[in-house]
Amino acid sequence: MNHEINRLLNYGLQNGMIYEDDIDYSANLLVDLLKLDTFEKEDIDEKLETANDIIENILSYAVKKGLVEDSVVFKDLFDTKLMNCIMPRPSEVINQFNNLKEVSSKDATDYFYDLSVASNYIRKNRTDKNIRFKKFYKYGDIEITINLSKPEKDPKAIALAKNQKSSNYPKCLLCKENVGFAGNVNHPARQNHRIIPLKLNGDNYYFQYSPYVYYNEHCIIFNKEHKPMVVNKETFEHLLSFVEQFPHYLLGSNADLPIVGGSILSHDHYQGGNYEFPMDGAKVFKTITHRDIQIDFLQWPLSTVRLISKNKEHIIHLSEHILNKWINYSNEDIDIISHTEGTRHNTITPIARKKGDNYEMNLVFRNNRTTEEYPLGIFHPHQELHHIKKENIGLIEVMGLAVLPARLKDELTLLEKCLINEADINDYESLEKHKDWFEEIKNQEWTKDNVKDQLQYELTKVFVRVLEDAGVFKLDEKSKKYFIEFIEEAIEGEE
Ligand SMILES: [Zn+2]
């Protein structure tokens, strides 16, 4: 174990997490955690990409010694505590980030992202297992990821989770009080978690990376206070203030209403990163100009206009104006009703970018009304698509990247077998929900060689239908005309 501790210290040094003067201190934290009596310094000569190998060795030692239960949930709690022994203090990370940012915001995010991976806060060995592919269909290169990185709880952990007293601390997974939190069976350990304070148009936010990185440098910007999501003028100000400071990142907000919003509505936050989404490449079917703002209508399943201008204030003003018009917009001919009995249905998913001197604001129009026919939402994936996606269509999906549940991995593998007649769909309960889909596609030519690729393509088509269901103005001529009329009328009234 002495050797593994030396390897871990060497790893910390190489990744700028600790410095020579920290060696005795970090070694003693590790000696205590691993219940050892002594430590001897060794010279280590190795360069490691990740700490996985060292962590694995230490974990199996800890399990053998009875220091930790042999269960993924407890091992995750333990190895986070382990990494904490070589973590820089939060203030050191913040200082380093700010020093770099003064020269280059990209250097600052590179440093912070690399630390988030090196510290195992982003469990890259897990996120690398996610299935990812891109297929061209109708609107562009649509992307699918099947998220395999959230570990399933084992029965022991589930039993313990039931008895775990629920405390209200930290209030949620986004709250700033997660930094350093030891975690429990119901809440991940966060001793290796670091956050950076930011001012967005004068308001207090924090910058962190998503531990699940659904795309490159997937970051989360969250309010200092635990307070609910809202989309209003300040949202547009915050988004543009961020891309002004970090022009190599995009930043968007989930909508602020249930069904069309994200999974966390209780804590105000945005999501961004260094990534080109399928939506960025969408074609434009109409452009109009208003003052110094170019307004592009995107050929995209979710109804979107992109405002482009060098003048940030003008974009904020027009975005707010269009939002307010949209909140009260109804058109029964295409099933858009703004309110029922005083309950509001209309909102916007906004996404900001900076390209050269231009600011861009994408406004994606959303409506969360439900009916007896569509109890989960009219502008939400309809019943026949639920076998693939039933959950909210949030910001990431709006931009054309599907995040699909882990169960699909095994189901798709089985479906492949059924399509090439190596298995019978009736034998598998888990495939019951896919039967209609199977009937629809089974008569194509399926071979061992094409089955994987062709099924991925069929899955992409289903996801595109999911997005089309979520669009409020469909892309037929009549709805496009209504969409253009709505925007033209809205901008006419702008003061
Ligand atoms: Zn919170």
Coordinates of C-alpha atoms and ligand atoms in Angstrom, one line a residue:
M1 CA 0.0 0.0 0.0
N2 CA 3.0 2.2 0.7
H3 CA 3.8 2.1 -3.0
E4 CA 0.3 3.0 -4.1
I5 CA 0.3 6.0 -1.8
N6 CA 3.5 7.1 -3.4
R7 CA 2.0 6.7 -6.8
L8 CA -1.0 8.7 -5.9
L9 CA 1.1 11.5 -4.5
N10 CA 3.2 11.5 -7.7
Y11 CA -0.1 11.7 -9.7
G12 CA -1.2 14.7 -7.6
L13 CA 2.1 16.5 -8.2
Q14 CA 2.0 15.8 -12.0
N15 CA -1.5 17.2 -12.3
G16 CA -0.8 20.4 -10.3
M17 CA -3.2 19.3 -7.5
I18 CA -0.5 19.4 -4.8
Y19 CA 3.0 20.7 -4.6
E20 CA 6.2 19.4 -3.0
D21 CA 5.4 21.2 0.3
D22 CA 2.1 19.3 0.5
I23 CA 3.7 15.8 0.3
D24 CA 3.9 15.0 4.0
Y25 CA 0.5 16.5 4.7
S26 CA -1.2 14.6 1.9
A27 CA 0.7 11.4 2.8
N28 CA -0.5 11.6 6.4
L29 CA -4.1 12.1 5.3
L30 CA -3.8 8.9 3.2
V31 CA -2.1 7.0 6.0
D32 CA -5.0 7.9 8.3
L33 CA -7.7 7.0 5.7
L34 CA -6.1 3.7 5.0
K35 CA -5.5 3.0 8.8
L36 CA -1.8 2.5 8.3
D37 CA 0.9 3.1 11.0
T38 CA 3.8 4.3 8.8
F39 CA 4.8 5.7 5.5
E40 CA 8.0 5.7 3.5
K41 CA 8.7 8.1 0.7
E42 CA 9.6 6.4 -2.7
D43 CA 10.7 8.0 -5.9
I44 CA 8.1 7.3 -8.6
D45 CA 8.9 7.5 -12.2
E46 CA 5.7 7.1 -14.2
K47 CA 3.3 9.3 -16.1
L48 CA -0.4 8.3 -15.9
E49 CA -3.3 9.6 -17.9
T50 CA -5.7 8.9 -15.1
A51 CA -5.7 7.7 -11.5
N52 CA -8.0 4.8 -12.2
D53 CA -5.4 2.1 -11.9
I54 CA -4.2 3.5 -8.5
I55 CA -7.7 3.9 -7.2
E56 CA -8.6 0.4 -8.2
N57 CA -5.6 -1.0 -6.3
I58 CA -6.3 1.0 -3.2
L59 CA -10.0 0.1 -3.3
S60 CA -9.4 -3.6 -3.4
Y61 CA -7.0 -3.2 -0.5
A62 CA -9.6 -1.2 1.4
V63 CA -12.3 -3.8 0.7
K64 CA -10.0 -6.6 1.9
K65 CA -9.2 -4.7 5.1
G66 CA -12.9 -4.1 5.7
L67 CA -12.5 -0.3 5.4
V68 CA -15.2 -0.2 2.8
E69 CA -18.2 -2.3 1.7
D70 CA -17.8 -4.1 -1.6
S71 CA -20.5 -2.1 -3.3
V72 CA -20.3 0.5 -5.9
V73 CA -22.1 3.2 -3.9
F74 CA -19.8 2.8 -0.9
K75 CA -16.7 2.5 -3.0
D76 CA -17.7 5.8 -4.8
L77 CA -18.0 7.4 -1.4
F78 CA -14.6 6.0 -0.3
D79 CA -12.6 6.8 -3.5
T80 CA -13.8 10.4 -3.4
K81 CA -12.5 10.7 0.2
L82 CA -9.3 9.2 -1.1
M83 CA -9.0 11.8 -3.9
N84 CA -9.7 14.6 -1.3
C85 CA -6.3 13.8 0.2
I86 CA -4.6 15.3 -2.8
M87 CA -7.1 18.1 -3.6
P88 CA -6.2 21.8 -3.7
R89 CA -8.3 24.0 -1.3
P90 CA -11.3 25.6 -3.0
S91 CA -9.7 29.1 -2.7
E92 CA -6.5 27.9 -4.5
V93 CA -8.5 26.7 -7.4
I94 CA -10.5 29.9 -7.6
N95 CA -7.3 32.0 -7.5
Q96 CA -5.6 29.9 -10.1
F97 CA -8.7 30.1 -12.4
N98 CA -9.0 33.9 -12.0
N99 CA -5.3 34.5 -12.6
L100 CA -5.5 32.5 -15.8
K101 CA -8.8 34.1 -16.8
E102 CA -7.2 37.6 -16.7
V103 CA -5.1 36.5 -19.7
S104 CA -7.3 33.9 -21.4
S105 CA -10.7 32.6 -20.4
K106 CA -9.9 29.5 -22.4
D107 CA -6.8 28.8 -20.4
A108 CA -8.9 29.2 -17.3
T109 CA -11.6 26.7 -18.4
D110 CA -8.9 24.3 -19.7
Y111 CA -7.3 24.3 -16.3
F112 CA -10.5 23.8 -14.4
Y113 CA -11.8 21.1 -16.7
D114 CA -8.5 19.2 -16.5
L115 CA -8.6 19.4 -12.7
S116 CA -12.2 18.1 -12.7
V117 CA -11.1 15.1 -14.7
A118 CA -7.8 14.5 -12.9
S119 CA -9.6 14.6 -9.5
N120 CA -12.0 11.9 -10.7
Y121 CA -14.9 14.3 -10.0
I122 CA -15.7 13.6 -13.7
R123 CA -15.4 9.8 -13.7
K124 CA -14.0 9.7 -17.2
N125 CA -13.6 5.9 -17.2
R126 CA -17.4 5.8 -16.8
T127 CA -18.5 8.6 -19.1
D128 CA -16.2 7.1 -21.8
K129 CA -18.5 4.0 -21.7
N130 CA -21.5 6.0 -22.9
I131 CA -22.7 5.0 -26.3
R132 CA -22.6 7.9 -28.8
F133 CA -23.4 8.2 -32.4
K134 CA -24.4 10.7 -35.0
K135 CA -26.7 10.1 -38.0
F136 CA -27.9 12.5 -40.6
Y137 CA -31.7 12.8 -40.8
K138 CA -33.9 15.5 -42.1
Y139 CA -32.5 18.5 -40.2
G140 CA -28.8 17.7 -39.8
D141 CA -26.4 15.4 -38.0
I142 CA -28.6 14.3 -35.1
E143 CA -26.7 12.9 -32.1
I144 CA -27.7 10.2 -29.7
T145 CA -26.0 9.2 -26.4
I146 CA -27.0 6.4 -24.2
N147 CA -26.0 7.4 -20.7
L148 CA -24.3 4.5 -18.9
S149 CA -22.3 6.5 -16.4
K150 CA -24.8 6.7 -13.5
P151 CA -24.1 3.5 -11.6
E152 CA -27.1 1.4 -10.6
K153 CA -27.5 1.0 -6.9
D154 CA -27.0 -2.6 -5.6
P155 CA -29.6 -4.1 -3.3
K156 CA -27.5 -3.5 -0.2
A157 CA -27.3 0.2 -0.9
I158 CA -31.0 0.4 -1.8
A159 CA -31.9 -1.2 1.6
L160 CA -29.6 1.3 3.4
A161 CA -31.0 4.2 1.4
K162 CA -34.4 3.5 2.8
N163 CA -33.2 4.0 6.3
Q164 CA -31.0 7.0 5.6
K165 CA -32.5 10.0 7.4
S166 CA -33.3 12.6 4.9
S167 CA -31.7 15.9 5.9
N168 CA -32.3 19.1 4.1
Y169 CA -28.5 19.7 3.7
P170 CA -27.3 20.4 1.0
K171 CA -30.8 21.4 -0.2
C172 CA -30.1 20.0 -3.7
L173 CA -27.4 18.6 -5.9
L174 CA -26.6 22.1 -7.3
C175 CA -26.3 24.0 -4.1
K176 CA -22.9 25.5 -3.4
E177 CA -22.8 23.6 0.0
N178 CA -22.0 20.4 -2.0
V179 CA -18.3 21.5 -2.1
G180 CA -16.5 19.1 0.3
F181 CA -19.7 17.2 1.2
A182 CA -18.9 13.6 2.3
G183 CA -22.1 12.2 0.8
N184 CA -24.2 9.2 1.8
V185 CA -26.2 6.4 0.1
N186 CA -28.6 9.0 -1.3
H187 CA -26.2 11.8 -2.1
P188 CA -22.9 11.6 -4.0
A189 CA -19.7 12.5 -2.2
R190 CA -18.3 15.8 -3.3
Q191 CA -15.0 16.3 -1.6
N192 CA -13.3 16.5 -5.0
H193 CA -15.9 19.1 -6.2
R194 CA -14.8 22.7 -6.8
I195 CA -16.8 25.7 -8.0
I196 CA -15.8 29.1 -9.3
P197 CA -17.7 32.3 -8.3
L198 CA -18.8 34.4 -11.3
K199 CA -20.6 37.7 -11.7
L200 CA -23.2 37.5 -14.5
N201 CA -24.3 41.1 -15.1
G202 CA -23.6 41.8 -11.5
D203 CA -25.4 38.8 -10.0
N204 CA -23.7 36.0 -8.1
Y205 CA -23.4 32.6 -9.8
Y206 CA -21.0 29.7 -9.6
F207 CA -19.3 27.7 -12.4
Q208 CA -18.9 23.9 -12.2
Y209 CA -18.6 21.0 -14.6
S210 CA -21.3 18.4 -14.9
P211 CA -20.0 15.1 -13.5
Y212 CA -21.8 13.3 -16.3
V213 CA -20.4 15.4 -19.2
Y214 CA -23.0 14.7 -21.9
Y215 CA -20.9 16.7 -24.4
N216 CA -17.4 18.3 -24.4
E217 CA -16.8 20.5 -21.3
H218 CA -20.4 20.3 -20.3
C219 CA -20.7 23.0 -17.6
I220 CA -23.3 24.2 -15.2
I221 CA -23.7 27.7 -14.0
F222 CA -25.9 27.9 -10.9
N223 CA -27.3 30.7 -8.7
K224 CA -25.6 31.3 -5.3
E225 CA -29.0 30.9 -3.8
H226 CA -31.3 27.9 -3.9
K227 CA -34.2 29.5 -5.7
P228 CA -36.4 28.3 -8.6
M229 CA -35.7 28.5 -12.3
V230 CA -37.2 31.5 -14.1
V231 CA -36.9 32.7 -17.7
N232 CA -37.1 36.5 -17.9
K233 CA -35.0 39.6 -18.9
E234 CA -32.3 38.7 -16.4
T235 CA -31.9 35.3 -18.0
F236 CA -31.0 36.9 -21.3
E237 CA -28.7 39.3 -19.5
H238 CA -26.9 36.5 -17.6
L239 CA -26.5 34.3 -20.7
L240 CA -25.0 37.1 -22.8
S241 CA -22.8 38.2 -19.9
F242 CA -21.4 34.7 -19.7
V243 CA -20.6 34.3 -23.4
E244 CA -19.0 37.7 -23.3
Q245 CA -16.6 36.4 -20.6
F246 CA -16.2 32.9 -22.1
P247 CA -16.7 33.4 -25.9
H248 CA -15.6 29.8 -26.6
Y249 CA -18.6 28.4 -24.7
L250 CA -22.3 28.5 -25.3
L251 CA -24.8 28.9 -22.5
G252 CA -28.5 28.1 -22.4
S253 CA -31.3 27.8 -19.9
N254 CA -33.9 25.2 -19.6
A255 CA -37.5 26.5 -19.7
D256 CA -39.1 27.4 -16.4
L257 CA -42.3 25.3 -16.6
P258 CA -42.9 21.6 -15.9
I259 CA -42.9 19.2 -18.8
V260 CA -40.9 21.5 -21.1
G261 CA -38.3 22.3 -18.4
G262 CA -35.3 20.4 -17.2
S263 CA -35.2 17.9 -14.3
I264 CA -34.2 20.5 -11.7
L265 CA -36.6 23.4 -11.6
S266 CA -36.0 24.2 -7.9
H267 CA -32.5 25.7 -8.3
D268 CA -31.9 28.4 -10.9
H269 CA -29.1 27.2 -13.3
Y270 CA -27.8 27.3 -16.8
Q271 CA -25.9 24.7 -18.9
G272 CA -23.2 25.3 -21.4
G273 CA -19.9 24.1 -22.8
N274 CA -17.4 24.0 -25.6
Y275 CA -19.5 22.1 -28.2
E276 CA -21.2 22.5 -31.6
F277 CA -24.7 21.0 -31.4
P278 CA -26.7 19.7 -34.3
M279 CA -29.0 22.7 -34.0
D280 CA -26.0 25.0 -34.7
G281 CA -25.8 23.6 -38.2
A282 CA -29.6 23.9 -39.0
K283 CA -30.6 25.6 -42.2
V284 CA -32.4 29.0 -42.1
F285 CA -35.8 29.2 -43.9
K286 CA -36.3 32.9 -43.5
T287 CA -34.4 35.9 -42.4
I288 CA -35.8 39.3 -41.4
T289 CA -34.0 42.4 -40.1
H290 CA -35.1 44.6 -37.3
R291 CA -32.9 47.6 -36.4
D292 CA -29.4 46.1 -36.2
I293 CA -30.6 42.6 -35.5
Q294 CA -30.7 39.8 -38.0
I295 CA -33.5 37.3 -37.2
D296 CA -33.1 33.8 -38.6
F297 CA -35.9 31.3 -38.6
L298 CA -34.3 27.8 -38.2
Q299 CA -35.4 24.8 -40.2
W300 CA -35.4 22.9 -36.9
P301 CA -38.1 20.6 -35.4
L302 CA -38.4 22.8 -32.3
S303 CA -39.6 26.3 -33.3
T304 CA -36.6 28.6 -33.1
V305 CA -35.5 32.1 -34.1
R306 CA -31.9 33.2 -33.8
L307 CA -31.3 36.8 -33.1
I308 CA -27.8 38.0 -34.2
S309 CA -26.3 41.4 -33.5
K310 CA -23.2 43.2 -32.3
N311 CA -25.4 45.1 -29.9
K312 CA -25.9 43.1 -26.7
E313 CA -28.5 45.5 -25.2
H314 CA -30.6 45.4 -28.4
I315 CA -30.7 41.5 -28.3
I316 CA -31.7 41.5 -24.6
H317 CA -34.4 44.0 -25.2
L318 CA -35.9 42.2 -28.2
S319 CA -35.6 38.8 -26.5
E320 CA -37.6 40.1 -23.6
H321 CA -40.1 41.7 -25.8
I322 CA -40.7 38.5 -27.9
L323 CA -40.9 36.4 -24.7
N324 CA -43.6 38.7 -23.3
K325 CA -45.6 38.5 -26.6
W326 CA -45.1 34.7 -26.6
I327 CA -46.4 34.3 -23.1
N328 CA -49.8 35.6 -24.2
Y329 CA -49.8 34.1 -27.7
S330 CA -52.7 31.7 -28.6
N331 CA -53.6 30.2 -32.0
E332 CA -56.4 27.6 -31.7
D333 CA -55.9 26.6 -35.3
I334 CA -52.6 25.0 -34.4
D335 CA -53.5 24.1 -30.8
I336 CA -51.4 26.8 -29.1
I337 CA -53.3 28.1 -26.1
S338 CA -51.4 30.4 -23.8
H339 CA -53.4 29.9 -20.5
T340 CA -56.0 27.6 -19.1
E341 CA -57.9 29.0 -16.1
G342 CA -55.1 31.4 -15.4
T343 CA -52.3 28.8 -15.6
R344 CA -49.6 29.8 -18.0
H345 CA -48.4 27.4 -20.7
N346 CA -46.0 29.4 -22.9
T347 CA -42.3 29.8 -22.2
I348 CA -38.9 29.9 -24.0
T349 CA -35.7 27.8 -23.9
P350 CA -33.0 30.4 -24.7
I351 CA -29.4 29.6 -25.8
A352 CA -26.7 32.2 -26.3
R353 CA -23.4 32.2 -28.2
K354 CA -20.8 34.7 -29.2
K355 CA -19.3 34.5 -32.7
G356 CA -16.7 37.0 -33.4
D357 CA -18.2 40.4 -32.7
N358 CA -21.7 39.1 -32.9
Y359 CA -23.9 38.0 -30.0
E360 CA -26.5 35.3 -30.8
M361 CA -29.6 34.4 -28.9
N362 CA -31.6 31.4 -29.9
L363 CA -35.2 31.5 -28.7
V364 CA -37.0 28.2 -28.7
F365 CA -40.7 28.4 -28.2
R366 CA -42.3 26.0 -25.8
N367 CA -45.8 25.2 -24.6
N368 CA -46.7 22.7 -21.8
R369 CA -50.4 22.3 -22.2
T370 CA -51.9 18.9 -21.6
T371 CA -55.2 17.4 -22.8
E372 CA -57.1 14.2 -22.3
E373 CA -55.6 12.9 -25.5
Y374 CA -52.1 14.0 -24.5
P375 CA -52.0 13.8 -20.7
L376 CA -48.2 14.3 -20.7
G377 CA -48.3 17.3 -23.1
I378 CA -49.4 18.2 -26.6
F379 CA -45.9 19.5 -27.4
H380 CA -44.1 16.6 -25.8
P381 CA -43.2 13.1 -27.2
H382 CA -46.5 11.4 -27.9
Q383 CA -47.5 8.0 -26.5
E384 CA -46.1 5.9 -29.5
L385 CA -42.6 7.3 -28.9
H386 CA -42.5 6.6 -25.2
H387 CA -40.6 3.4 -25.7
I388 CA -37.6 5.5 -26.5
K389 CA -38.3 8.8 -24.7
K390 CA -40.9 9.8 -22.2
E391 CA -39.0 12.3 -20.1
N392 CA -38.9 16.1 -20.6
I393 CA -37.3 17.5 -23.7
G394 CA -34.8 19.8 -22.0
L395 CA -32.1 22.1 -23.2
I396 CA -29.7 19.5 -24.4
E397 CA -32.2 17.6 -26.5
V398 CA -33.7 20.8 -27.9
M399 CA -30.2 21.4 -29.5
G400 CA -30.4 17.9 -31.1
L401 CA -28.5 15.7 -28.7
A402 CA -30.6 12.9 -27.2
V403 CA -29.7 11.6 -23.8
L404 CA -31.3 8.2 -23.6
P405 CA -31.6 5.8 -20.6
A406 CA -29.2 3.0 -20.0
R407 CA -31.9 0.3 -20.4
L408 CA -31.8 1.0 -24.2
K409 CA -28.3 -0.5 -24.5
D410 CA -29.4 -4.1 -23.8
E411 CA -32.8 -3.6 -25.5
L412 CA -31.1 -2.5 -28.7
T413 CA -28.7 -5.4 -28.6
L414 CA -31.7 -7.8 -28.3
L415 CA -33.6 -6.0 -31.0
E416 CA -30.7 -6.4 -33.3
K417 CA -30.8 -10.2 -32.7
C418 CA -34.6 -10.2 -33.4
L419 CA -34.2 -8.2 -36.6
I420 CA -31.7 -10.8 -38.0
N421 CA -33.9 -13.6 -36.8
E422 CA -31.5 -14.8 -34.1
A423 CA -34.0 -14.2 -31.4
D424 CA -37.8 -13.9 -31.1
I425 CA -39.1 -10.6 -29.8
N426 CA -42.0 -12.4 -28.0
D427 CA -39.5 -14.1 -25.6
Y428 CA -38.4 -10.8 -24.0
E429 CA -40.6 -8.8 -21.7
S430 CA -38.2 -5.9 -21.9
L431 CA -39.0 -5.6 -25.7
E432 CA -42.7 -5.5 -25.3
K433 CA -42.8 -1.7 -25.5
H434 CA -40.8 -1.8 -28.8
K435 CA -43.2 -4.2 -30.6
D436 CA -45.0 -1.6 -32.7
W437 CA -41.7 -0.1 -33.7
F438 CA -40.3 -3.5 -34.6
E439 CA -43.3 -4.2 -36.8
E440 CA -42.7 -0.9 -38.6
I441 CA -39.1 -1.6 -39.4
K442 CA -38.7 -5.4 -39.6
N443 CA -39.4 -5.7 -43.3
Q444 CA -36.3 -3.8 -44.3
E445 CA -33.2 -5.7 -45.3
W446 CA -31.4 -6.6 -42.1
T447 CA -28.1 -8.4 -42.1
K448 CA -25.5 -9.1 -39.6
D449 CA -23.3 -6.4 -41.2
N450 CA -25.8 -3.6 -41.4
V451 CA -28.1 -4.3 -38.3
K452 CA -26.2 -2.1 -35.8
D453 CA -25.8 0.9 -38.1
Q454 CA -29.3 0.6 -39.5
L455 CA -31.0 0.3 -36.2
Q456 CA -29.1 3.4 -34.9
Y457 CA -30.5 5.2 -37.9
E458 CA -34.0 4.1 -37.1
L459 CA -33.5 5.2 -33.5
T460 CA -32.4 8.6 -34.8
K461 CA -35.6 8.8 -36.8
V462 CA -37.6 8.1 -33.7
F463 CA -35.7 10.8 -31.8
V464 CA -36.4 13.3 -34.6
R465 CA -40.1 12.5 -34.3
V466 CA -39.8 13.2 -30.5
L467 CA -38.4 16.6 -31.3
E468 CA -41.1 17.3 -33.9
D469 CA -43.7 16.5 -31.3
A470 CA -42.2 19.1 -29.1
G471 CA -42.3 21.8 -31.7
V472 CA -45.1 24.4 -31.3
F473 CA -45.1 25.7 -34.9
K474 CA -44.8 22.7 -37.2
L475 CA -42.8 23.0 -40.4
D476 CA -45.7 22.8 -42.8
E477 CA -46.5 26.0 -44.8
K478 CA -49.5 27.0 -42.7
S479 CA -47.6 26.8 -39.4
K480 CA -44.5 28.5 -40.8
K481 CA -46.7 31.4 -41.9
Y482 CA -48.2 31.7 -38.4
F483 CA -44.7 31.6 -37.0
I484 CA -43.4 34.4 -39.2
E485 CA -46.6 36.5 -38.6
F486 CA -46.1 36.1 -34.8
I487 CA -42.5 37.3 -34.9
E488 CA -43.3 40.1 -37.4
E489 CA -46.2 41.4 -35.2
A490 CA -44.1 41.1 -32.1
I491 CA -41.2 43.1 -33.4
E492 CA -43.5 45.8 -34.8
G493 CA -44.7 46.6 -31.3
E494 CA -41.1 46.8 -29.9
E495 CA -40.5 50.3 -28.4
Ligands
ZN1 ZN -30.0 24.0 -4.5

